[in-house]
Amino acid sequence: TKLPVGSRRRCVPTYASKGQKLVEWLVKERELEPKPCGVDVTDEAGPKGRGLVANRNFAPGETLASMPVHVGIGTPVETKSGRPWNLEMASQMLDERNAGSSTAKGREPWWEILPKDNASPVLFEFTEQEVNELQDKDTMREARLMREMFETEAEETISDSNGLSWGFEELSWASSMMQSRSFVTDGEHWTFPLIDLCNHDFEPNAQVKSIRSPDTCQGLDALEEIAAAEGIDPGPDRFALIAGEDGIRAGEEILISYGNWPNDVFLLFFGFVPPHNPHDAVVLFNSAEELVEWVVEKRCNGQNNAQYVKQTAQALEDTLGDDLDRIVVLQDGIDARVPAAVEEMSKLMNDEINALALVFKRCEWLLQTYTTSLEEDEDLLHTVDLSSNKQLAVRYRLNKKRLLQSAIRNLSGVI
């Protein structure tokens, strides 16, 4: 049996009674397999907080936990009600819990172990001042837009709830739980007890598998990361947690990948910022028009002809297609769309434009738009009385500044 050698942290679990109760409930009443259960809930799974640990060695591809689909909560991506999927799942959860149905009472061990705080504080808890602390204008705009949309949809959901005893605050909490703990499979969102306690890592040692469909993953993760489900009887539709190609040792935390996303997605949807994210990016230009406007202003000493910008941007999209939104600079280079866009702009403007120099200047300008320096942010993180929300915002913007500084340093040697 191939087992990992010294590459993972080993956990000394302090098992919470709620975690034990959850596992016992799933084994006794919800057809959890295998038996005895090979995973435990711990409140000390390392810096990631509460999570799952293996209580025995697992071979590569072995099933850590599996349960029938009916144990979870799910909805199609395109909901019948037309509501956003997270609100639909949140309403289902609150309806069950507050109506006192037998189904709701049966799920009590699951409800009890869910965090009491919102899982996506930027969308549901941040004050306007805390949103401003992000300092990244693109992300601030996105966060405000998402909050506005949620508030509108939430009010409509509440008005259609037939007088059930939950309001905006409960719906916000439940939506954040569903949004941050769901899996996507075959056009449906699902969340499952126990499996939803898995923390994220870009080098996971486990994977989530839908027995009825091979293309399922946490947070729309890459399809090639899905493992084959071995060691369980397919039977009815099931969801399973599967050990990765190196297996898992007893005492090791069970980690899955939420996806190879930039920090924007982790911040807004999952409520945290990975400390070292190789997939992070900074948006240089949100659209072809913004790209053209930047080039025109730099070549005309700040002067701008709005009609010329629109016409040139349209011509650019006519040639290259309309997929010029969110042009980014990456950890390991620049957006692959930049060279072609700049080459076409050079033709349209009858002017030679250096793509690398353009990105260099844009990175310099973006870095100057932040209201604090990288060094000031690093000092802030050592402040004792820094609130959790502000700490989250500082960590987010600090990573963006580091990426921009790295891009500027790398480009300065080649332009």
PDB file of C-alpha atoms in Angstrom, residues 113-305:
ATOM      1  CA  ILE A 113     -22.301  21.340  14.075  1.00  0.00           C
ATOM      2  CA  LEU A 114     -22.628  24.099  11.485  1.00  0.00           C
ATOM      3  CA  PRO A 115     -20.714  27.314  12.338  1.00  0.00           C
ATOM      4  CA  LYS A 116     -22.766  30.065  13.940  1.00  0.00           C
ATOM      5  CA  ASP A 117     -20.995  32.816  11.987  1.00  0.00           C
ATOM      6  CA  ASN A 118     -21.515  33.619   8.312  1.00  0.00           C
ATOM      7  CA  ALA A 119     -19.125  31.686   6.111  1.00  0.00           C
ATOM      8  CA  SER A 120     -18.881  34.559   3.583  1.00  0.00           C
ATOM      9  CA  PRO A 121     -18.408  37.681   5.723  1.00  0.00           C
ATOM     10  CA  VAL A 122     -17.628  40.004   2.799  1.00  0.00           C
ATOM     11  CA  LEU A 123     -21.061  39.381   1.299  1.00  0.00           C
ATOM     12  CA  PHE A 124     -23.117  39.124   4.478  1.00  0.00           C
ATOM     13  CA  GLU A 125     -21.298  40.869   7.336  1.00  0.00           C
ATOM     14  CA  PHE A 126     -18.809  43.472   6.121  1.00  0.00           C
ATOM     15  CA  THR A 127     -19.708  47.085   6.780  1.00  0.00           C
ATOM     16  CA  GLU A 128     -19.160  49.544   3.951  1.00  0.00           C
ATOM     17  CA  GLN A 129     -15.954  50.641   5.677  1.00  0.00           C
ATOM     18  CA  GLU A 130     -14.746  47.031   5.800  1.00  0.00           C
ATOM     19  CA  VAL A 131     -15.494  46.585   2.095  1.00  0.00           C
ATOM     20  CA  ASN A 132     -13.338  49.649   1.459  1.00  0.00           C
ATOM     21  CA  GLU A 133     -10.528  47.939   3.364  1.00  0.00           C
ATOM     22  CA  LEU A 134     -10.188  45.493   0.455  1.00  0.00           C
ATOM     23  CA  GLN A 135      -8.742  48.439  -1.551  1.00  0.00           C
ATOM     24  CA  ASP A 136      -9.030  46.482  -4.797  1.00  0.00           C
ATOM     25  CA  LYS A 137     -11.574  48.443  -6.811  1.00  0.00           C
ATOM     26  CA  ASP A 138     -12.585  45.517  -9.000  1.00  0.00           C
ATOM     27  CA  THR A 139     -13.294  43.263  -6.011  1.00  0.00           C
ATOM     28  CA  MET A 140     -15.025  46.045  -4.081  1.00  0.00           C
ATOM     29  CA  ARG A 141     -17.348  46.621  -7.040  1.00  0.00           C
ATOM     30  CA  GLU A 142     -18.040  42.895  -7.367  1.00  0.00           C
ATOM     31  CA  ALA A 143     -18.745  42.526  -3.635  1.00  0.00           C
ATOM     32  CA  ARG A 144     -21.204  45.446  -3.633  1.00  0.00           C
ATOM     33  CA  LEU A 145     -22.973  44.124  -6.715  1.00  0.00           C
ATOM     34  CA  MET A 146     -23.295  40.629  -5.230  1.00  0.00           C
ATOM     35  CA  ARG A 147     -24.582  42.021  -1.932  1.00  0.00           C
ATOM     36  CA  GLU A 148     -27.146  44.180  -3.699  1.00  0.00           C
ATOM     37  CA  MET A 149     -28.363  41.235  -5.765  1.00  0.00           C
ATOM     38  CA  PHE A 150     -28.545  39.005  -2.689  1.00  0.00           C
ATOM     39  CA  GLU A 151     -30.509  41.569  -0.684  1.00  0.00           C
ATOM     40  CA  THR A 152     -33.032  41.969  -3.491  1.00  0.00           C
ATOM     41  CA  GLU A 153     -33.468  38.228  -3.980  1.00  0.00           C
ATOM     42  CA  ALA A 154     -33.559  37.614  -0.223  1.00  0.00           C
ATOM     43  CA  GLU A 155     -36.381  40.074   0.336  1.00  0.00           C
ATOM     44  CA  GLU A 156     -38.397  38.367  -2.407  1.00  0.00           C
ATOM     45  CA  THR A 157     -37.648  34.952  -0.889  1.00  0.00           C
ATOM     46  CA  ILE A 158     -38.782  36.097   2.549  1.00  0.00           C
ATOM     47  CA  SER A 159     -41.999  37.551   1.150  1.00  0.00           C
ATOM     48  CA  ASP A 160     -42.738  34.168  -0.489  1.00  0.00           C
ATOM     49  CA  SER A 161     -41.947  32.136   2.638  1.00  0.00           C
ATOM     50  CA  ASN A 162     -45.580  31.862   3.772  1.00  0.00           C
ATOM     51  CA  GLY A 163     -44.937  33.340   7.192  1.00  0.00           C
ATOM     52  CA  LEU A 164     -42.385  30.782   8.353  1.00  0.00           C
ATOM     53  CA  SER A 165     -40.313  31.913  11.308  1.00  0.00           C
ATOM     54  CA  TRP A 166     -37.113  33.053   9.677  1.00  0.00           C
ATOM     55  CA  GLY A 167     -35.985  36.436   8.433  1.00  0.00           C
ATOM     56  CA  PHE A 168     -33.145  38.153   6.651  1.00  0.00           C
ATOM     57  CA  GLU A 169     -30.442  37.399   9.217  1.00  0.00           C
ATOM     58  CA  GLU A 170     -31.203  33.671   9.291  1.00  0.00           C
ATOM     59  CA  LEU A 171     -31.472  33.543   5.508  1.00  0.00           C
ATOM     60  CA  SER A 172     -28.092  35.280   5.155  1.00  0.00           C
ATOM     61  CA  TRP A 173     -26.486  32.761   7.475  1.00  0.00           C
ATOM     62  CA  ALA A 174     -28.091  29.759   5.786  1.00  0.00           C
ATOM     63  CA  SER A 175     -27.174  31.075   2.312  1.00  0.00           C
ATOM     64  CA  SER A 176     -23.551  31.464   3.341  1.00  0.00           C
ATOM     65  CA  MET A 177     -23.557  27.885   4.648  1.00  0.00           C
ATOM     66  CA  MET A 178     -24.947  26.514   1.394  1.00  0.00           C
ATOM     67  CA  GLN A 179     -22.738  28.716  -0.789  1.00  0.00           C
ATOM     68  CA  SER A 180     -19.505  27.767   0.948  1.00  0.00           C
ATOM     69  CA  ARG A 181     -20.226  24.052   1.516  1.00  0.00           C
ATOM     70  CA  SER A 182     -21.763  22.885  -1.760  1.00  0.00           C
ATOM     71  CA  PHE A 183     -20.591  20.511  -4.448  1.00  0.00           C
ATOM     72  CA  VAL A 184     -21.590  20.629  -8.108  1.00  0.00           C
ATOM     73  CA  THR A 185     -22.584  17.531 -10.027  1.00  0.00           C
ATOM     74  CA  ASP A 186     -24.467  17.024 -13.267  1.00  0.00           C
ATOM     75  CA  GLY A 187     -26.120  20.462 -13.195  1.00  0.00           C
ATOM     76  CA  GLU A 188     -27.043  20.310  -9.495  1.00  0.00           C
ATOM     77  CA  HIS A 189     -25.692  21.808  -6.267  1.00  0.00           C
ATOM     78  CA  TRP A 190     -25.471  19.510  -3.235  1.00  0.00           C
ATOM     79  CA  THR A 191     -24.188  19.711   0.316  1.00  0.00           C
ATOM     80  CA  PHE A 192     -23.668  16.720   2.598  1.00  0.00           C
ATOM     81  CA  PRO A 193     -23.031  16.341   6.329  1.00  0.00           C
ATOM     82  CA  LEU A 194     -19.521  15.308   7.361  1.00  0.00           C
ATOM     83  CA  ILE A 195     -18.117  15.697   3.836  1.00  0.00           C
ATOM     84  CA  ASP A 196     -18.830  19.429   4.053  1.00  0.00           C
ATOM     85  CA  LEU A 197     -16.336  19.678   6.942  1.00  0.00           C
ATOM     86  CA  CYS A 198     -13.362  19.001   4.654  1.00  0.00           C
ATOM     87  CA  ASN A 199     -10.918  21.884   4.420  1.00  0.00           C
ATOM     88  CA  HIS A 200      -9.234  23.092   1.235  1.00  0.00           C
ATOM     89  CA  ASP A 201      -5.732  22.515  -0.057  1.00  0.00           C
ATOM     90  CA  PHE A 202      -4.228  23.026  -3.526  1.00  0.00           C
ATOM     91  CA  GLU A 203      -2.521  19.657  -3.064  1.00  0.00           C
ATOM     92  CA  PRO A 204      -5.425  17.593  -1.682  1.00  0.00           C
ATOM     93  CA  ASN A 205      -5.152  14.074  -0.363  1.00  0.00           C
ATOM     94  CA  ALA A 206      -8.827  13.248  -0.996  1.00  0.00           C
ATOM     95  CA  GLN A 207     -11.536  13.871  -3.564  1.00  0.00           C
ATOM     96  CA  VAL A 208     -15.328  13.947  -3.701  1.00  0.00           C
ATOM     97  CA  LYS A 209     -17.134  11.525  -5.967  1.00  0.00           C
ATOM     98  CA  SER A 210     -20.731  11.240  -7.138  1.00  0.00           C
ATOM     99  CA  ILE A 211     -21.474   7.576  -7.814  1.00  0.00           C
ATOM    100  CA  ARG A 212     -24.132   8.471 -10.371  1.00  0.00           C
ATOM    101  CA  SER A 213     -21.896  10.910 -12.269  1.00  0.00           C
ATOM    102  CA  PRO A 214     -18.133  11.083 -12.873  1.00  0.00           C
ATOM    103  CA  ASP A 215     -17.982  14.882 -13.174  1.00  0.00           C
ATOM    104  CA  THR A 216     -18.460  16.243  -9.703  1.00  0.00           C
ATOM    105  CA  CYS A 217     -16.274  18.431  -7.506  1.00  0.00           C
ATOM    106  CA  GLN A 218     -16.131  21.073  -4.779  1.00  0.00           C
ATOM    107  CA  GLY A 219     -16.590  24.620  -6.026  1.00  0.00           C
ATOM    108  CA  LEU A 220     -16.597  23.657  -9.746  1.00  0.00           C
ATOM    109  CA  ASP A 221     -13.099  22.162  -9.452  1.00  0.00           C
ATOM    110  CA  ALA A 222     -11.256  20.787 -12.486  1.00  0.00           C
ATOM    111  CA  LEU A 223     -12.830  17.569 -13.777  1.00  0.00           C
ATOM    112  CA  GLU A 224      -9.510  15.740 -14.048  1.00  0.00           C
ATOM    113  CA  GLU A 225      -9.152  15.882 -10.258  1.00  0.00           C
ATOM    114  CA  ILE A 226     -12.035  13.453  -9.699  1.00  0.00           C
ATOM    115  CA  ALA A 227     -11.036  10.027  -8.433  1.00  0.00           C
ATOM    116  CA  ALA A 228     -12.488   6.654  -9.199  1.00  0.00           C
ATOM    117  CA  ALA A 229     -14.735   5.397  -6.395  1.00  0.00           C
ATOM    118  CA  GLU A 230     -13.529   2.039  -5.146  1.00  0.00           C
ATOM    119  CA  GLY A 231     -14.532  -0.203  -2.285  1.00  0.00           C
ATOM    120  CA  ILE A 232     -18.260   0.597  -2.110  1.00  0.00           C
ATOM    121  CA  ASP A 233     -21.381  -0.905  -3.595  1.00  0.00           C
ATOM    122  CA  PRO A 234     -22.841   1.648  -6.070  1.00  0.00           C
ATOM    123  CA  GLY A 235     -26.422   0.770  -5.060  1.00  0.00           C
ATOM    124  CA  PRO A 236     -28.553   3.922  -5.033  1.00  0.00           C
ATOM    125  CA  ASP A 237     -27.145   7.357  -5.859  1.00  0.00           C
ATOM    126  CA  ARG A 238     -24.420   8.204  -3.341  1.00  0.00           C
ATOM    127  CA  PHE A 239     -21.790  10.801  -2.549  1.00  0.00           C
ATOM    128  CA  ALA A 240     -18.392   9.596  -1.403  1.00  0.00           C
ATOM    129  CA  LEU A 241     -15.115  10.938  -0.075  1.00  0.00           C
ATOM    130  CA  ILE A 242     -12.214   9.056  -1.674  1.00  0.00           C
ATOM    131  CA  ALA A 243      -8.547   8.848  -0.630  1.00  0.00           C
ATOM    132  CA  GLY A 244      -6.123  10.328  -3.165  1.00  0.00           C
ATOM    133  CA  GLU A 245      -3.351   8.591  -5.088  1.00  0.00           C
ATOM    134  CA  ASP A 246      -0.971   8.588  -2.105  1.00  0.00           C
ATOM    135  CA  GLY A 247      -3.472   7.268   0.406  1.00  0.00           C
ATOM    136  CA  ILE A 248      -3.966   8.812   3.863  1.00  0.00           C
ATOM    137  CA  ARG A 249      -2.346   7.952   7.175  1.00  0.00           C
ATOM    138  CA  ALA A 250      -4.150   7.676  10.492  1.00  0.00           C
ATOM    139  CA  GLY A 251      -4.192  11.070  12.210  1.00  0.00           C
ATOM    140  CA  GLU A 252      -3.779  13.014   8.973  1.00  0.00           C
ATOM    141  CA  GLU A 253      -6.214  15.774   8.063  1.00  0.00           C
ATOM    142  CA  ILE A 254      -8.457  14.979   5.091  1.00  0.00           C
ATOM    143  CA  LEU A 255      -8.175  17.781   2.531  1.00  0.00           C
ATOM    144  CA  ILE A 256      -9.944  18.394  -0.773  1.00  0.00           C
ATOM    145  CA  SER A 257      -9.523  21.075  -3.425  1.00  0.00           C
ATOM    146  CA  TYR A 258     -12.195  23.745  -3.751  1.00  0.00           C
ATOM    147  CA  GLY A 259     -10.744  24.609  -7.166  1.00  0.00           C
ATOM    148  CA  ASN A 260      -7.835  26.450  -8.766  1.00  0.00           C
ATOM    149  CA  TRP A 261      -9.379  29.875  -8.269  1.00  0.00           C
ATOM    150  CA  PRO A 262      -7.878  33.326  -7.702  1.00  0.00           C
ATOM    151  CA  ASN A 263      -8.286  34.751  -4.212  1.00  0.00           C
ATOM    152  CA  ASP A 264     -11.322  36.778  -5.330  1.00  0.00           C
ATOM    153  CA  VAL A 265     -13.417  33.603  -5.497  1.00  0.00           C
ATOM    154  CA  PHE A 266     -12.138  32.233  -2.189  1.00  0.00           C
ATOM    155  CA  LEU A 267     -12.840  35.574  -0.498  1.00  0.00           C
ATOM    156  CA  LEU A 268     -16.342  36.133  -1.855  1.00  0.00           C
ATOM    157  CA  PHE A 269     -17.692  32.583  -1.954  1.00  0.00           C
ATOM    158  CA  PHE A 270     -15.759  30.645   0.691  1.00  0.00           C
ATOM    159  CA  GLY A 271     -14.922  33.445   3.122  1.00  0.00           C
ATOM    160  CA  PHE A 272     -11.155  32.974   3.431  1.00  0.00           C
ATOM    161  CA  VAL A 273      -7.920  33.762   1.597  1.00  0.00           C
ATOM    162  CA  PRO A 274      -5.418  30.919   1.031  1.00  0.00           C
ATOM    163  CA  PRO A 275      -2.001  31.947   2.366  1.00  0.00           C
ATOM    164  CA  HIS A 276      -0.117  30.799  -0.758  1.00  0.00           C
ATOM    165  CA  ASN A 277      -2.293  30.684  -3.851  1.00  0.00           C
ATOM    166  CA  PRO A 278      -0.397  29.924  -7.096  1.00  0.00           C
ATOM    167  CA  HIS A 279      -3.589  30.665  -9.052  1.00  0.00           C
ATOM    168  CA  ASP A 280      -4.144  34.200  -7.773  1.00  0.00           C
ATOM    169  CA  ALA A 281      -4.380  37.015 -10.335  1.00  0.00           C
ATOM    170  CA  VAL A 282      -4.918  40.760 -10.543  1.00  0.00           C
ATOM    171  CA  VAL A 283      -7.401  42.178 -13.038  1.00  0.00           C
ATOM    172  CA  LEU A 284      -5.609  44.590 -15.390  1.00  0.00           C
ATOM    173  CA  PHE A 285      -8.573  45.489 -17.576  1.00  0.00           C
ATOM    174  CA  ASN A 286     -12.226  44.575 -17.146  1.00  0.00           C
ATOM    175  CA  SER A 287     -13.084  44.979 -20.828  1.00  0.00           C
ATOM    176  CA  ALA A 288     -11.733  45.768 -24.280  1.00  0.00           C
ATOM    177  CA  GLU A 289     -13.033  49.311 -23.863  1.00  0.00           C
ATOM    178  CA  GLU A 290     -11.081  49.816 -20.634  1.00  0.00           C
ATOM    179  CA  LEU A 291      -7.937  48.501 -22.343  1.00  0.00           C
ATOM    180  CA  VAL A 292      -8.322  50.842 -25.315  1.00  0.00           C
ATOM    181  CA  GLU A 293      -9.178  53.788 -23.055  1.00  0.00           C
ATOM    182  CA  TRP A 294      -5.964  53.240 -21.063  1.00  0.00           C
ATOM    183  CA  VAL A 295      -3.808  53.145 -24.220  1.00  0.00           C
ATOM    184  CA  VAL A 296      -5.484  56.228 -25.720  1.00  0.00           C
ATOM    185  CA  GLU A 297      -5.088  58.254 -22.523  1.00  0.00           C
ATOM    186  CA  LYS A 298      -1.398  57.386 -22.209  1.00  0.00           C
ATOM    187  CA  ARG A 299      -0.755  58.367 -25.807  1.00  0.00           C
ATOM    188  CA  CYS A 300      -2.757  61.581 -25.685  1.00  0.00           C
ATOM    189  CA  ASN A 301      -1.548  62.987 -22.347  1.00  0.00           C
ATOM    190  CA  GLY A 302      -4.728  62.136 -20.508  1.00  0.00           C
ATOM    191  CA  GLN A 303      -7.066  63.272 -23.277  1.00  0.00           C
ATOM    192  CA  ASN A 304      -9.769  60.845 -24.274  1.00  0.00           C
ATOM    193  CA  ASN A 305     -12.185  60.671 -27.175  1.00  0.00           C
TER     194      ASN A 305
END
